Amino acid sequence: MSDQTAPQDGAAVQSRADRLAHLVIVALVGAVAVGVIVTALGFPASPDPNDVGPARFPILYATGLLGLLGILLAQTLRQPVAEVAAPERRHYGRVALGMLLMLGALLAIGTVGYFPTAFVLLAGLMALMGQRSLVWNPVLALAITAAIYILFDYGLNVPLPPGSLFE
């Protein structure tokens, strides 16, 4: 969504497609945030009076997200719309491949486990996003996979799935 150009007076303009894309993003993400708030309001209260309860953080994050969406909406509506002479051709193949890769990881994590699934997912996503180094892709994928494992398993005490293949 980088069809923005600077006209004679220096103000940024946007194409109709960019404005529509921003408005669709605001609507979809806003609906998800409102759904999170409505769902979190139904969470049971904590029996401990000093505990904030399970609903506090989802509501806090969803409210923050709604605030950021309000900023995006205001900026989108404030920018003038101009016709772009020759719109660039959009390439959605990589997006579709990334979504299929994530779906495959979601289906494989229960069987194969966290480590191999996350490693392949991260290396594949890096390759799809343009990082094509034969050395750095595996190194970064391994480092990020290990950091997430340490954060969840040791920091948050949430075990990640080992996979039924290795049990």
PDB file of C-alpha atoms in Angstrom:
ATOM      1  CA  MET A   1       0.000   0.000   0.000  1.00  0.00           C
ATOM      2  CA  SER A   2       2.740   2.326  -0.964  1.00  0.00           C
ATOM      3  CA  ASP A   3       1.008   4.165  -3.791  1.00  0.00           C
ATOM      4  CA  GLN A   4       1.321   7.362  -1.763  1.00  0.00           C
ATOM      5  CA  THR A   5       2.924  10.231  -3.596  1.00  0.00           C
ATOM      6  CA  ALA A   6       3.629  13.822  -2.667  1.00  0.00           C
ATOM      7  CA  PRO A   7       1.684  16.396  -4.706  1.00  0.00           C
ATOM      8  CA  GLN A   8       2.794  19.959  -5.376  1.00  0.00           C
ATOM      9  CA  ASP A   9       1.865  21.282  -1.907  1.00  0.00           C
ATOM     10  CA  GLY A  10       3.705  18.503  -0.036  1.00  0.00           C
ATOM     11  CA  ALA A  11       0.634  16.732   1.445  1.00  0.00           C
ATOM     12  CA  ALA A  12       0.480  12.945   1.093  1.00  0.00           C
ATOM     13  CA  VAL A  13      -2.269  11.445  -1.056  1.00  0.00           C
ATOM     14  CA  GLN A  14      -3.568   7.920  -1.353  1.00  0.00           C
ATOM     15  CA  SER A  15      -5.188   5.906  -4.104  1.00  0.00           C
ATOM     16  CA  ARG A  16      -8.768   4.704  -3.891  1.00  0.00           C
ATOM     17  CA  ALA A  17      -7.521   1.121  -3.551  1.00  0.00           C
ATOM     18  CA  ASP A  18      -5.302   2.049  -0.604  1.00  0.00           C
ATOM     19  CA  ARG A  19      -8.136   3.888   1.120  1.00  0.00           C
ATOM     20  CA  LEU A  20     -10.472   0.950   0.624  1.00  0.00           C
ATOM     21  CA  ALA A  21      -7.815  -1.476   1.890  1.00  0.00           C
ATOM     22  CA  HIS A  22      -7.264   0.597   5.032  1.00  0.00           C
ATOM     23  CA  LEU A  23     -10.991   0.838   5.701  1.00  0.00           C
ATOM     24  CA  VAL A  24     -11.419  -2.933   5.276  1.00  0.00           C
ATOM     25  CA  ILE A  25      -8.507  -3.562   7.668  1.00  0.00           C
ATOM     26  CA  VAL A  26     -10.028  -1.194  10.231  1.00  0.00           C
ATOM     27  CA  ALA A  27     -13.416  -2.938   9.944  1.00  0.00           C
ATOM     28  CA  LEU A  28     -12.076  -6.498  10.191  1.00  0.00           C
ATOM     29  CA  VAL A  29      -9.572  -5.911  12.981  1.00  0.00           C
ATOM     30  CA  GLY A  30     -12.111  -3.754  14.813  1.00  0.00           C
ATOM     31  CA  ALA A  31     -14.648  -6.574  14.650  1.00  0.00           C
ATOM     32  CA  VAL A  32     -12.072  -8.985  16.084  1.00  0.00           C
ATOM     33  CA  ALA A  33     -11.193  -6.540  18.895  1.00  0.00           C
ATOM     34  CA  VAL A  34     -14.857  -6.028  19.788  1.00  0.00           C
ATOM     35  CA  GLY A  35     -15.353  -9.811  19.714  1.00  0.00           C
ATOM     36  CA  VAL A  36     -12.423 -10.227  22.113  1.00  0.00           C
ATOM     37  CA  ILE A  37     -13.906  -7.676  24.504  1.00  0.00           C
ATOM     38  CA  VAL A  38     -17.362  -9.290  24.401  1.00  0.00           C
ATOM     39  CA  THR A  39     -15.866 -12.753  24.950  1.00  0.00           C
ATOM     40  CA  ALA A  40     -13.587 -11.573  27.761  1.00  0.00           C
ATOM     41  CA  LEU A  41     -16.496  -9.960  29.594  1.00  0.00           C
ATOM     42  CA  GLY A  42     -17.964 -13.454  29.937  1.00  0.00           C
ATOM     43  CA  PHE A  43     -14.857 -14.831  31.675  1.00  0.00           C
ATOM     44  CA  PRO A  44     -15.456 -15.923  35.284  1.00  0.00           C
ATOM     45  CA  ALA A  45     -14.256 -13.624  38.033  1.00  0.00           C
ATOM     46  CA  SER A  46     -11.198 -14.625  40.026  1.00  0.00           C
ATOM     47  CA  PRO A  47     -11.904 -15.943  43.545  1.00  0.00           C
ATOM     48  CA  ASP A  48      -8.895 -13.995  44.855  1.00  0.00           C
ATOM     49  CA  PRO A  49      -9.889 -10.362  45.497  1.00  0.00           C
ATOM     50  CA  ASN A  50      -6.305  -9.213  44.813  1.00  0.00           C
ATOM     51  CA  ASP A  51      -6.196 -10.890  41.389  1.00  0.00           C
ATOM     52  CA  VAL A  52      -7.164  -8.826  38.355  1.00  0.00           C
ATOM     53  CA  GLY A  53      -8.877 -11.813  36.751  1.00  0.00           C
ATOM     54  CA  PRO A  54      -8.476 -13.454  33.381  1.00  0.00           C
ATOM     55  CA  ALA A  55     -10.442 -10.820  31.440  1.00  0.00           C
ATOM     56  CA  ARG A  56      -8.279  -7.807  32.289  1.00  0.00           C
ATOM     57  CA  PHE A  57      -5.476  -8.252  29.746  1.00  0.00           C
ATOM     58  CA  PRO A  58      -7.571  -9.259  26.708  1.00  0.00           C
ATOM     59  CA  ILE A  59      -9.807  -6.248  27.335  1.00  0.00           C
ATOM     60  CA  LEU A  60      -6.791  -3.981  27.820  1.00  0.00           C
ATOM     61  CA  TYR A  61      -5.105  -5.158  24.612  1.00  0.00           C
ATOM     62  CA  ALA A  62      -8.326  -5.041  22.574  1.00  0.00           C
ATOM     63  CA  THR A  63      -9.040  -1.514  23.813  1.00  0.00           C
ATOM     64  CA  GLY A  64      -5.517  -0.447  22.856  1.00  0.00           C
ATOM     65  CA  LEU A  65      -6.018  -2.025  19.449  1.00  0.00           C
ATOM     66  CA  LEU A  66      -9.275  -0.111  18.999  1.00  0.00           C
ATOM     67  CA  GLY A  67      -7.398   3.102  19.834  1.00  0.00           C
ATOM     68  CA  LEU A  68      -4.749   2.346  17.221  1.00  0.00           C
ATOM     69  CA  LEU A  69      -7.480   1.534  14.707  1.00  0.00           C
ATOM     70  CA  GLY A  70      -9.045   4.905  15.460  1.00  0.00           C
ATOM     71  CA  ILE A  71      -5.735   6.596  14.634  1.00  0.00           C
ATOM     72  CA  LEU A  72      -5.464   4.612  11.379  1.00  0.00           C
ATOM     73  CA  LEU A  73      -9.048   5.499  10.474  1.00  0.00           C
ATOM     74  CA  ALA A  74      -8.473   9.207  11.162  1.00  0.00           C
ATOM     75  CA  GLN A  75      -5.275   9.266   9.092  1.00  0.00           C
ATOM     76  CA  THR A  76      -6.923   7.367   6.254  1.00  0.00           C
ATOM     77  CA  LEU A  77      -9.945   9.653   6.105  1.00  0.00           C
ATOM     78  CA  ARG A  78      -7.812  12.804   6.440  1.00  0.00           C
ATOM     79  CA  GLN A  79      -5.596  12.041   3.430  1.00  0.00           C
ATOM     80  CA  PRO A  80      -6.948  13.166   0.076  1.00  0.00           C
ATOM     81  CA  VAL A  81      -7.621  10.582  -2.609  1.00  0.00           C
ATOM     82  CA  ALA A  82      -5.900  10.960  -5.962  1.00  0.00           C
ATOM     83  CA  GLU A  83      -5.995   8.853  -9.054  1.00  0.00           C
ATOM     84  CA  VAL A  84      -2.807   6.902  -9.575  1.00  0.00           C
ATOM     85  CA  ALA A  85      -1.758   6.814 -13.218  1.00  0.00           C
ATOM     86  CA  ALA A  86      -0.549   3.217 -13.444  1.00  0.00           C
ATOM     87  CA  PRO A  87      -1.241   1.049 -10.395  1.00  0.00           C
ATOM     88  CA  GLU A  88       1.410  -1.527  -9.721  1.00  0.00           C
ATOM     89  CA  ARG A  89       0.483  -5.148 -10.201  1.00  0.00           C
ATOM     90  CA  ARG A  90      -0.090  -6.819  -6.852  1.00  0.00           C
ATOM     91  CA  HIS A  91       1.499 -10.190  -6.198  1.00  0.00           C
ATOM     92  CA  TYR A  92      -0.525 -12.312  -3.823  1.00  0.00           C
ATOM     93  CA  GLY A  93       1.226 -15.619  -4.490  1.00  0.00           C
ATOM     94  CA  ARG A  94       3.674 -15.188  -1.626  1.00  0.00           C
ATOM     95  CA  VAL A  95       0.870 -14.244   0.734  1.00  0.00           C
ATOM     96  CA  ALA A  96      -1.054 -17.380  -0.252  1.00  0.00           C
ATOM     97  CA  LEU A  97       2.069 -19.535   0.173  1.00  0.00           C
ATOM     98  CA  GLY A  98       2.704 -17.996   3.598  1.00  0.00           C
ATOM     99  CA  MET A  99      -0.860 -18.720   4.673  1.00  0.00           C
ATOM    100  CA  LEU A 100      -0.573 -22.309   3.443  1.00  0.00           C
ATOM    101  CA  LEU A 101       2.728 -22.663   5.289  1.00  0.00           C
ATOM    102  CA  MET A 102       1.120 -21.430   8.512  1.00  0.00           C
ATOM    103  CA  LEU A 103      -1.847 -23.755   8.037  1.00  0.00           C
ATOM    104  CA  GLY A 104       0.543 -26.662   7.507  1.00  0.00           C
ATOM    105  CA  ALA A 105       2.427 -25.698  10.663  1.00  0.00           C
ATOM    106  CA  LEU A 106      -0.816 -25.530  12.607  1.00  0.00           C
ATOM    107  CA  LEU A 107      -1.768 -29.006  11.444  1.00  0.00           C
ATOM    108  CA  ALA A 108       1.722 -30.458  11.984  1.00  0.00           C
ATOM    109  CA  ILE A 109       2.561 -29.059  15.413  1.00  0.00           C
ATOM    110  CA  GLY A 110       0.527 -31.684  17.275  1.00  0.00           C
ATOM    111  CA  THR A 111       2.236 -34.568  15.475  1.00  0.00           C
ATOM    112  CA  VAL A 112       5.735 -33.294  14.764  1.00  0.00           C
ATOM    113  CA  GLY A 113       6.083 -30.964  17.752  1.00  0.00           C
ATOM    114  CA  TYR A 114       7.060 -27.368  18.316  1.00  0.00           C
ATOM    115  CA  PHE A 115      10.755 -27.364  17.404  1.00  0.00           C
ATOM    116  CA  PRO A 116      10.694 -28.815  13.874  1.00  0.00           C
ATOM    117  CA  THR A 117       7.434 -27.088  12.990  1.00  0.00           C
ATOM    118  CA  ALA A 118       8.497 -23.637  14.178  1.00  0.00           C
ATOM    119  CA  PHE A 119      11.926 -24.002  12.565  1.00  0.00           C
ATOM    120  CA  VAL A 120      10.483 -24.895   9.145  1.00  0.00           C
ATOM    121  CA  LEU A 121       7.765 -22.234   9.442  1.00  0.00           C
ATOM    122  CA  LEU A 122      10.194 -19.448  10.320  1.00  0.00           C
ATOM    123  CA  ALA A 123      12.758 -20.427   7.685  1.00  0.00           C
ATOM    124  CA  GLY A 124      10.005 -20.660   5.061  1.00  0.00           C
ATOM    125  CA  LEU A 125       8.468 -17.313   5.999  1.00  0.00           C
ATOM    126  CA  MET A 126      11.885 -15.656   5.894  1.00  0.00           C
ATOM    127  CA  ALA A 127      12.458 -17.068   2.404  1.00  0.00           C
ATOM    128  CA  LEU A 128       9.027 -15.853   1.259  1.00  0.00           C
ATOM    129  CA  MET A 129       9.756 -12.372   2.618  1.00  0.00           C
ATOM    130  CA  GLY A 130      12.984 -12.100   0.659  1.00  0.00           C
ATOM    131  CA  GLN A 131      15.650 -13.321   3.088  1.00  0.00           C
ATOM    132  CA  ARG A 132      17.292 -16.019   0.985  1.00  0.00           C
ATOM    133  CA  SER A 133      20.581 -16.602   2.767  1.00  0.00           C
ATOM    134  CA  LEU A 134      21.504 -20.267   3.074  1.00  0.00           C
ATOM    135  CA  VAL A 135      23.407 -19.466   6.268  1.00  0.00           C
ATOM    136  CA  TRP A 136      21.254 -16.849   8.007  1.00  0.00           C
ATOM    137  CA  ASN A 137      17.800 -18.368   7.426  1.00  0.00           C
ATOM    138  CA  PRO A 138      18.510 -21.504   9.482  1.00  0.00           C
ATOM    139  CA  VAL A 139      20.531 -19.604  12.097  1.00  0.00           C
ATOM    140  CA  LEU A 140      17.805 -17.001  12.645  1.00  0.00           C
ATOM    141  CA  ALA A 141      15.039 -19.615  12.568  1.00  0.00           C
ATOM    142  CA  LEU A 142      16.860 -21.703  15.188  1.00  0.00           C
ATOM    143  CA  ALA A 143      17.578 -18.664  17.390  1.00  0.00           C
ATOM    144  CA  ILE A 144      13.979 -17.410  17.256  1.00  0.00           C
ATOM    145  CA  THR A 145      12.582 -20.914  17.836  1.00  0.00           C
ATOM    146  CA  ALA A 146      14.849 -21.370  20.868  1.00  0.00           C
ATOM    147  CA  ALA A 147      14.026 -17.893  22.239  1.00  0.00           C
ATOM    148  CA  ILE A 148      10.285 -18.558  21.989  1.00  0.00           C
ATOM    149  CA  TYR A 149      10.740 -21.954  23.644  1.00  0.00           C
ATOM    150  CA  ILE A 150      12.741 -20.452  26.533  1.00  0.00           C
ATOM    151  CA  LEU A 151      10.217 -17.637  26.951  1.00  0.00           C
ATOM    152  CA  PHE A 152       7.211 -19.944  27.074  1.00  0.00           C
ATOM    153  CA  ASP A 153       8.646 -22.996  28.822  1.00  0.00           C
ATOM    154  CA  TYR A 154      10.823 -21.298  31.420  1.00  0.00           C
ATOM    155  CA  GLY A 155       9.602 -17.721  31.585  1.00  0.00           C
ATOM    156  CA  LEU A 156       5.844 -18.302  31.432  1.00  0.00           C
ATOM    157  CA  ASN A 157       5.839 -21.963  32.525  1.00  0.00           C
ATOM    158  CA  VAL A 158       3.718 -22.903  29.500  1.00  0.00           C
ATOM    159  CA  PRO A 159       4.908 -26.129  27.864  1.00  0.00           C
ATOM    160  CA  LEU A 160       4.993 -26.210  24.088  1.00  0.00           C
ATOM    161  CA  PRO A 161       3.805 -29.402  22.345  1.00  0.00           C
ATOM    162  CA  PRO A 162       6.496 -32.076  21.995  1.00  0.00           C
ATOM    163  CA  GLY A 163       4.477 -33.848  19.295  1.00  0.00           C
ATOM    164  CA  SER A 164       3.125 -37.367  19.324  1.00  0.00           C
ATOM    165  CA  LEU A 165       5.757 -38.476  16.824  1.00  0.00           C
ATOM    166  CA  PHE A 166       8.499 -38.195  19.457  1.00  0.00           C
ATOM    167  CA  GLU A 167       6.655 -39.615  22.485  1.00  0.00           C
TER     168      GLU A 167
END
